[in-house]
Amino acid sequence: MWGKESGRHAVEKPSPLGRRWDRHSCLSLRLAHGAPPRRQECLRHFISRSVTGEGLFAVMVLACLFAASPLPAASLYDQSVSRLLSERYTSGDLSYILVDAATRRLIASRWDSIAEPVPVGSLVKPFLALAYAQKHDFRYPTYFCRGVRDGCWLPRGHGQVNISSAIAYSCNAYFMNIVSTLTPEDVESMAQRSGFSIGQAPFGAAEMIGLGGSWRIDPRELLYAYILLAAAPRAGGAAELLRGMTLSAKIGTAEGVGFHLHGAAALAKTGTAPCIHQPRAPGDGYVLMLYPADQPRLALLVRVHGAPGAQAARLGGRMLNTVIRLE
Ligand SMILES: [Zn+2]
């Protein structure tokens, strides 16, 4: 297996635990109606719940979504971004999907069979963490990763890890430990709440954390699920995950993203998954980025054929920087 990262650890204190993940967000409307809700419809839904604490939280989420400074309108802007990316990034090994995080508008893409679910490796980890948080009173454990002995990809191990550093360094041992308490039904209901379907729920710790490629997710649904996660920083268990993604883009497995953004903060997560292309490669690298880290406007998913996730992060960071400079 590829080594992804050999960086330092950041020791973070777990933050105070927030409210539970809002089951009655716009997402439930989207699931119920099978299509993204219109904003007014969504707003009515939120306001109708606003007399409760849960509703208040929902309004805060909505405020975040509406407060995000908008991107330029479609058409001309999208055409420029689309043209620039296709001219500058010509490799046939590269696939990408760029979405406006506030409206979910597809800005640019190069992705064969975009509606087909793909294995995404460790990109599932933040959602497994949410499933764990739901079940354990929104408290995450700390864990000591001893590397190969604990089934981690980093031979010497990550040492002491908490949830944020486990996300930042994509520690397999940490996640195998937490998913050992989850059932396939827990994973299934987390996926439903997050708005993506997983086909047959993965079984066993290694499969659950994305090893072996048994998870297959529609890449756009995965992007939307990350957008939803980033829009609800106060939801139970989410803040720790977003901190981990910020850390990942700075000094973790996705440090290539931070390198190309010259200090600007982004949220990022890498994944390495079995290749599904011909000719077959040892694996495909993924990186999912949200920019800026506070109230993201852009969501970009990049896949590089025959490369580990850390390498996808370097290319992804360069692409994201190209898009930002055009804004
Ligand atoms: Zn580890």
CSV table of C-alpha atoms and ligand atoms in Angstrom, one decimal:
chain,number,residue,atom,x,y,z
A,1,MET,CA,0.0,0.0,0.0
A,2,TRP,CA,1.2,3.5,-0.7
A,3,GLY,CA,2.5,5.6,2.2
A,4,LYS,CA,0.4,8.8,2.3
A,5,GLU,CA,2.0,11.1,4.7
A,6,SER,CA,4.8,11.2,7.3
A,7,GLY,CA,4.1,14.4,9.0
A,8,ARG,CA,4.0,15.7,12.6
A,9,HIS,CA,1.1,15.4,14.9
A,10,ALA,CA,-1.0,18.3,16.2
A,11,VAL,CA,-2.3,17.7,19.6
A,12,GLU,CA,-5.8,19.2,19.9
A,13,LYS,CA,-8.1,19.2,22.8
A,14,PRO,CA,-11.5,17.8,21.9
A,15,SER,CA,-13.9,20.7,21.7
A,16,PRO,CA,-17.1,21.0,23.8
A,17,LEU,CA,-19.7,18.8,22.3
A,18,GLY,CA,-22.3,20.4,20.2
A,19,ARG,CA,-25.9,19.6,19.5
A,20,ARG,CA,-26.9,16.5,17.8
A,21,TRP,CA,-26.8,16.3,14.1
A,22,ASP,CA,-29.9,17.8,12.7
A,23,ARG,CA,-32.1,15.1,11.3
A,24,HIS,CA,-34.7,17.6,10.1
A,25,SER,CA,-32.5,19.8,8.0
A,26,CYS,CA,-33.0,20.6,4.3
A,27,LEU,CA,-31.5,17.2,3.7
A,28,SER,CA,-34.6,15.4,5.0
A,29,LEU,CA,-36.7,17.5,2.6
A,30,ARG,CA,-34.4,16.6,-0.2
A,31,LEU,CA,-34.6,12.9,0.6
A,32,ALA,CA,-38.4,13.1,0.9
A,33,HIS,CA,-38.9,14.8,-2.4
A,34,GLY,CA,-36.0,13.2,-4.2
A,35,ALA,CA,-34.7,16.5,-5.5
A,36,PRO,CA,-32.9,19.4,-3.9
A,37,PRO,CA,-35.4,21.7,-2.2
A,38,ARG,CA,-35.9,25.2,-3.4
A,39,ARG,CA,-34.5,27.8,-0.9
A,40,GLN,CA,-37.9,29.3,0.0
A,41,GLU,CA,-39.3,25.8,0.7
A,42,CYS,CA,-36.2,25.1,2.8
A,43,LEU,CA,-36.6,28.4,4.7
A,44,ARG,CA,-40.2,27.7,5.5
A,45,HIS,CA,-39.2,24.3,6.8
A,46,PHE,CA,-36.6,25.8,9.0
A,47,ILE,CA,-38.7,28.6,10.3
A,48,SER,CA,-41.5,26.2,11.2
A,49,ARG,CA,-39.1,24.5,13.5
A,50,SER,CA,-37.5,27.6,14.9
A,51,VAL,CA,-39.4,27.6,18.1
A,52,THR,CA,-37.5,24.6,19.3
A,53,GLY,CA,-33.8,24.4,20.1
A,54,GLU,CA,-33.4,22.1,17.2
A,55,GLY,CA,-35.1,24.6,14.9
A,56,LEU,CA,-32.8,27.4,16.2
A,57,PHE,CA,-29.8,25.4,15.3
A,58,ALA,CA,-31.3,24.7,11.9
A,59,VAL,CA,-31.8,28.5,11.3
A,60,MET,CA,-28.1,28.9,12.2
A,61,VAL,CA,-27.2,26.4,9.5
A,62,LEU,CA,-29.4,28.2,7.1
A,63,ALA,CA,-27.8,31.5,8.0
A,64,CYS,CA,-24.4,30.0,7.2
A,65,LEU,CA,-25.6,28.8,3.8
A,66,PHE,CA,-27.2,32.1,2.9
A,67,ALA,CA,-24.3,34.2,4.3
A,68,ALA,CA,-21.7,32.6,2.0
A,69,SER,CA,-20.7,35.3,-0.4
A,70,PRO,CA,-22.0,34.2,-3.8
A,71,LEU,CA,-19.9,33.2,-6.7
A,72,PRO,CA,-20.5,35.1,-9.9
A,73,ALA,CA,-23.6,33.9,-11.7
A,74,ALA,CA,-23.5,31.0,-14.1
A,75,SER,CA,-22.8,31.0,-17.8
A,76,LEU,CA,-19.8,33.4,-18.5
A,77,TYR,CA,-18.1,32.6,-15.2
A,78,ASP,CA,-18.7,28.8,-15.5
A,79,GLN,CA,-17.5,28.9,-19.1
A,80,SER,CA,-14.3,30.7,-18.2
A,81,VAL,CA,-13.5,28.3,-15.3
A,82,SER,CA,-14.4,25.3,-17.5
A,83,ARG,CA,-12.2,26.4,-20.4
A,84,LEU,CA,-9.3,27.3,-18.1
A,85,LEU,CA,-9.3,23.9,-16.3
A,86,SER,CA,-9.6,21.9,-19.5
A,87,GLU,CA,-6.8,23.9,-21.2
A,88,ARG,CA,-4.4,23.8,-18.2
A,89,TYR,CA,-5.1,20.3,-17.0
A,90,THR,CA,-5.0,18.0,-20.0
A,91,SER,CA,-3.9,14.7,-18.5
A,92,GLY,CA,-6.2,11.8,-19.3
A,93,ASP,CA,-5.5,10.4,-15.8
A,94,LEU,CA,-7.3,13.3,-14.2
A,95,SER,CA,-11.0,13.6,-13.4
A,96,TYR,CA,-12.7,16.4,-11.5
A,97,ILE,CA,-16.0,17.9,-10.5
A,98,LEU,CA,-16.3,21.5,-9.4
A,99,VAL,CA,-19.5,22.7,-7.7
A,100,ASP,CA,-20.8,26.0,-6.4
A,101,ALA,CA,-21.1,25.1,-2.7
A,102,ALA,CA,-24.0,27.6,-2.0
A,103,THR,CA,-26.2,26.6,-4.9
A,104,ARG,CA,-24.8,23.1,-5.8
A,105,ARG,CA,-24.5,24.3,-9.4
A,106,LEU,CA,-22.1,22.3,-11.4
A,107,ILE,CA,-19.4,24.7,-12.6
A,108,ALA,CA,-17.1,22.4,-14.5
A,109,SER,CA,-16.4,18.8,-14.8
A,110,ARG,CA,-14.4,16.1,-16.6
A,111,TRP,CA,-15.6,12.8,-15.2
A,112,ASP,CA,-16.6,9.7,-17.2
A,113,SER,CA,-20.0,8.3,-16.1
A,114,ILE,CA,-20.6,11.0,-13.5
A,115,ALA,CA,-23.7,9.2,-12.1
A,116,GLU,CA,-21.9,6.0,-11.5
A,117,PRO,CA,-20.9,5.2,-7.9
A,118,VAL,CA,-17.1,4.9,-7.4
A,119,PRO,CA,-14.9,3.6,-4.6
A,120,VAL,CA,-13.6,6.6,-2.7
A,121,GLY,CA,-11.4,5.0,0.1
A,122,SER,CA,-10.9,7.2,3.1
A,123,LEU,CA,-13.2,10.0,1.9
A,124,VAL,CA,-15.9,8.1,3.9
A,125,LYS,CA,-14.0,8.6,7.2
A,126,PRO,CA,-15.7,11.8,8.3
A,127,PHE,CA,-19.1,10.2,7.8
A,128,LEU,CA,-18.1,7.2,9.8
A,129,ALA,CA,-17.1,9.5,12.6
A,130,LEU,CA,-20.5,11.1,12.5
A,131,ALA,CA,-22.1,7.7,12.7
A,132,TYR,CA,-19.9,7.0,15.8
A,133,ALA,CA,-20.7,10.4,17.3
A,134,GLN,CA,-24.5,9.7,17.0
A,135,LYS,CA,-24.1,6.5,18.9
A,136,HIS,CA,-21.7,7.8,21.6
A,137,ASP,CA,-23.1,11.0,22.9
A,138,PHE,CA,-21.0,13.1,20.5
A,139,ARG,CA,-17.8,12.1,22.2
A,140,TYR,CA,-14.8,10.9,20.3
A,141,PRO,CA,-12.1,8.8,21.8
A,142,THR,CA,-8.3,9.1,21.6
A,143,TYR,CA,-6.3,6.2,20.4
A,144,PHE,CA,-2.7,5.1,20.2
A,145,CYS,CA,-1.8,4.0,16.6
A,146,ARG,CA,1.2,1.6,16.4
A,147,GLY,CA,1.2,1.4,12.7
A,148,VAL,CA,1.3,-1.9,10.8
A,149,ARG,CA,0.5,-3.8,14.0
A,150,ASP,CA,-2.8,-1.9,14.2
A,151,GLY,CA,-3.5,-2.2,10.5
A,152,CYS,CA,-2.5,1.4,9.7
A,153,TRP,CA,-0.9,2.5,6.4
A,154,LEU,CA,1.9,4.4,8.1
A,155,PRO,CA,4.4,1.7,9.1
A,156,ARG,CA,5.7,3.4,12.2
A,157,GLY,CA,2.3,4.5,13.4
A,158,HIS,CA,0.7,7.8,14.2
A,159,GLY,CA,1.1,7.6,18.0
A,160,GLN,CA,-1.5,9.3,20.0
A,161,VAL,CA,-4.4,10.5,17.8
A,162,ASN,CA,-7.7,12.2,18.5
A,163,ILE,CA,-10.5,12.6,16.0
A,164,SER,CA,-9.1,15.7,14.4
A,165,SER,CA,-5.6,14.3,13.9
A,166,ALA,CA,-7.1,11.0,12.8
A,167,ILE,CA,-8.9,12.9,10.0
A,168,ALA,CA,-5.9,15.0,9.1
A,169,TYR,CA,-3.5,12.0,8.8
A,170,SER,CA,-6.2,9.6,7.7
A,171,CYS,CA,-5.2,7.1,10.5
A,172,ASN,CA,-6.7,3.7,9.6
A,173,ALA,CA,-6.0,2.3,13.1
A,174,TYR,CA,-8.1,5.0,14.7
A,175,PHE,CA,-11.0,4.5,12.4
A,176,MET,CA,-10.9,0.7,12.6
A,177,ASN,CA,-11.1,1.1,16.4
A,178,ILE,CA,-14.2,3.4,16.2
A,179,VAL,CA,-16.1,1.5,13.6
A,180,SER,CA,-15.8,-1.7,15.6
A,181,THR,CA,-18.7,-0.3,17.6
A,182,LEU,CA,-20.9,0.3,14.5
A,183,THR,CA,-23.3,-2.0,12.8
A,184,PRO,CA,-24.0,-1.9,9.0
A,185,GLU,CA,-27.4,-0.4,10.0
A,186,ASP,CA,-25.6,2.5,11.8
A,187,VAL,CA,-23.6,3.2,8.7
A,188,GLU,CA,-26.7,2.9,6.5
A,189,SER,CA,-28.6,5.4,8.5
A,190,MET,CA,-25.7,7.8,8.6
A,191,ALA,CA,-25.4,7.7,4.8
A,192,GLN,CA,-29.1,8.4,4.5
A,193,ARG,CA,-28.9,11.4,6.9
A,194,SER,CA,-25.8,12.7,4.9
A,195,GLY,CA,-27.7,12.3,1.6
A,196,PHE,CA,-25.8,9.6,-0.2
A,197,SER,CA,-26.6,6.0,-1.0
A,198,ILE,CA,-24.1,3.2,-0.4
A,199,GLY,CA,-25.7,0.2,-2.1
A,200,GLN,CA,-24.9,-2.7,0.1
A,201,ALA,CA,-23.6,-1.5,3.5
A,202,PRO,CA,-19.9,-2.5,4.0
A,203,PHE,CA,-19.3,-5.2,6.5
A,204,GLY,CA,-16.3,-5.5,8.9
A,205,ALA,CA,-13.9,-2.8,10.1
A,206,ALA,CA,-11.6,-2.8,7.1
A,207,GLU,CA,-14.4,-2.6,4.6
A,208,MET,CA,-16.2,0.1,6.6
A,209,ILE,CA,-13.2,2.4,6.6
A,210,GLY,CA,-13.0,2.3,2.8
A,211,LEU,CA,-10.4,-0.4,2.3
A,212,GLY,CA,-10.9,-2.8,-0.5
A,213,GLY,CA,-13.3,-0.6,-2.5
A,214,SER,CA,-16.6,-2.1,-1.3
A,215,TRP,CA,-18.1,1.4,-0.6
A,216,ARG,CA,-19.3,2.9,-3.9
A,217,ILE,CA,-20.7,6.4,-3.8
A,218,ASP,CA,-22.1,8.7,-6.5
A,219,PRO,CA,-19.3,11.4,-6.6
A,220,ARG,CA,-21.8,14.3,-6.7
A,221,GLU,CA,-23.7,12.9,-3.7
A,222,LEU,CA,-20.4,12.7,-1.8
A,223,LEU,CA,-19.6,16.3,-2.7
A,224,TYR,CA,-23.0,17.5,-1.5
A,225,ALA,CA,-22.6,15.5,1.7
A,226,TYR,CA,-19.3,17.3,2.4
A,227,ILE,CA,-21.0,20.7,1.6
A,228,LEU,CA,-23.7,19.9,4.1
A,229,LEU,CA,-21.1,18.9,6.7
A,230,ALA,CA,-19.2,22.1,6.2
A,231,ALA,CA,-22.4,24.2,6.4
A,232,ALA,CA,-23.2,22.9,9.9
A,233,PRO,CA,-20.0,23.5,12.0
A,234,ARG,CA,-22.1,23.6,15.2
A,235,ALA,CA,-23.8,20.3,14.6
A,236,GLY,CA,-22.9,17.6,17.1
A,237,GLY,CA,-19.5,16.1,16.3
A,238,ALA,CA,-19.0,18.2,13.1
A,239,ALA,CA,-16.5,20.9,14.5
A,240,GLU,CA,-13.9,18.3,15.3
A,241,LEU,CA,-14.1,16.8,11.8
A,242,LEU,CA,-13.9,20.3,10.1
A,243,ARG,CA,-10.8,21.1,12.3
A,244,GLY,CA,-9.3,17.8,11.1
A,245,MET,CA,-10.0,18.7,7.4
A,246,THR,CA,-8.4,22.2,7.9
A,247,LEU,CA,-5.4,20.5,9.5
A,248,SER,CA,-5.2,18.0,6.7
A,249,ALA,CA,-4.9,20.7,4.1
A,250,LYS,CA,-2.2,22.4,6.1
A,251,ILE,CA,0.0,19.6,7.3
A,252,GLY,CA,-1.8,16.3,6.9
A,253,THR,CA,-2.3,13.9,3.9
A,254,ALA,CA,-3.8,16.8,1.9
A,255,GLU,CA,-0.9,19.2,2.6
A,256,GLY,CA,-0.4,19.6,-1.1
A,257,VAL,CA,-3.6,21.6,-1.1
A,258,GLY,CA,-2.4,24.1,1.5
A,259,PHE,CA,1.0,24.3,-0.3
A,260,HIS,CA,-0.7,25.6,-3.5
A,261,LEU,CA,-3.0,28.0,-1.6
A,262,HIS,CA,-0.1,30.0,-0.1
A,263,GLY,CA,-1.6,30.1,3.4
A,264,ALA,CA,-5.3,30.4,2.6
A,265,ALA,CA,-7.3,27.9,4.6
A,266,ALA,CA,-9.3,25.2,2.9
A,267,LEU,CA,-11.0,22.0,4.1
A,268,ALA,CA,-9.7,18.9,2.5
A,269,LYS,CA,-9.7,15.1,2.8
A,270,THR,CA,-7.8,12.5,0.7
A,271,GLY,CA,-8.7,9.0,-0.2
A,272,THR,CA,-6.9,6.2,-2.1
A,273,ALA,CA,-9.1,3.5,-3.6
A,274,PRO,CA,-8.9,0.6,-6.0
A,275,CYS,CA,-8.7,1.7,-9.6
A,276,ILE,CA,-11.8,1.0,-11.7
A,277,HIS,CA,-10.2,2.0,-15.1
A,278,GLN,CA,-8.5,0.3,-17.9
A,279,PRO,CA,-5.5,-0.2,-18.0
A,280,ARG,CA,-5.7,-1.1,-14.3
A,281,ALA,CA,-3.4,0.9,-11.9
A,282,PRO,CA,-2.5,-0.1,-8.3
A,283,GLY,CA,-5.1,2.5,-7.2
A,284,ASP,CA,-6.7,5.9,-7.8
A,285,GLY,CA,-6.1,8.9,-5.6
A,286,TYR,CA,-8.9,11.3,-4.5
A,287,VAL,CA,-9.0,14.6,-2.9
A,288,LEU,CA,-12.1,16.6,-1.9
A,289,MET,CA,-11.6,20.3,-1.2
A,290,LEU,CA,-13.9,23.0,0.1
A,291,TYR,CA,-12.8,26.7,-0.1
A,292,PRO,CA,-12.7,28.9,1.8
A,293,ALA,CA,-12.6,26.9,5.0
A,294,ASP,CA,-15.2,29.2,6.6
A,295,GLN,CA,-18.5,29.2,4.6
A,296,PRO,CA,-17.1,27.4,1.5
A,297,ARG,CA,-18.1,28.8,-2.0
A,298,LEU,CA,-16.3,26.1,-4.0
A,299,ALA,CA,-16.3,22.3,-3.7
A,300,LEU,CA,-13.9,20.4,-5.9
A,301,LEU,CA,-13.4,16.7,-6.1
A,302,VAL,CA,-10.3,15.5,-8.0
A,303,ARG,CA,-9.3,11.9,-8.9
A,304,VAL,CA,-5.9,10.9,-10.3
A,305,HIS,CA,-5.6,7.5,-12.0
A,306,GLY,CA,-2.7,5.5,-10.7
A,307,ALA,CA,-1.6,7.8,-7.9
A,308,PRO,CA,-2.1,7.9,-4.1
A,309,GLY,CA,-4.4,10.5,-2.4
A,310,ALA,CA,-1.5,12.7,-1.3
A,311,GLN,CA,-0.5,13.1,-5.0
A,312,ALA,CA,-4.1,13.9,-5.9
A,313,ALA,CA,-4.0,16.6,-3.2
A,314,ARG,CA,-1.0,18.3,-4.9
A,315,LEU,CA,-2.7,18.4,-8.2
A,316,GLY,CA,-6.0,19.3,-6.6
A,317,GLY,CA,-4.5,22.2,-4.8
A,318,ARG,CA,-3.0,23.5,-8.0
A,319,MET,CA,-6.4,23.3,-9.7
A,320,LEU,CA,-8.2,25.0,-6.8
A,321,ASN,CA,-5.7,27.8,-6.9
A,322,THR,CA,-6.3,28.3,-10.6
A,323,VAL,CA,-10.0,28.6,-10.0
A,324,ILE,CA,-9.6,31.0,-7.0
A,325,ARG,CA,-7.4,33.3,-9.0
A,326,LEU,CA,-10.1,33.7,-11.6
A,327,GLU,CA,-12.7,34.8,-9.0
B,1,ZN,ZN,-2.3,5.4,12.1
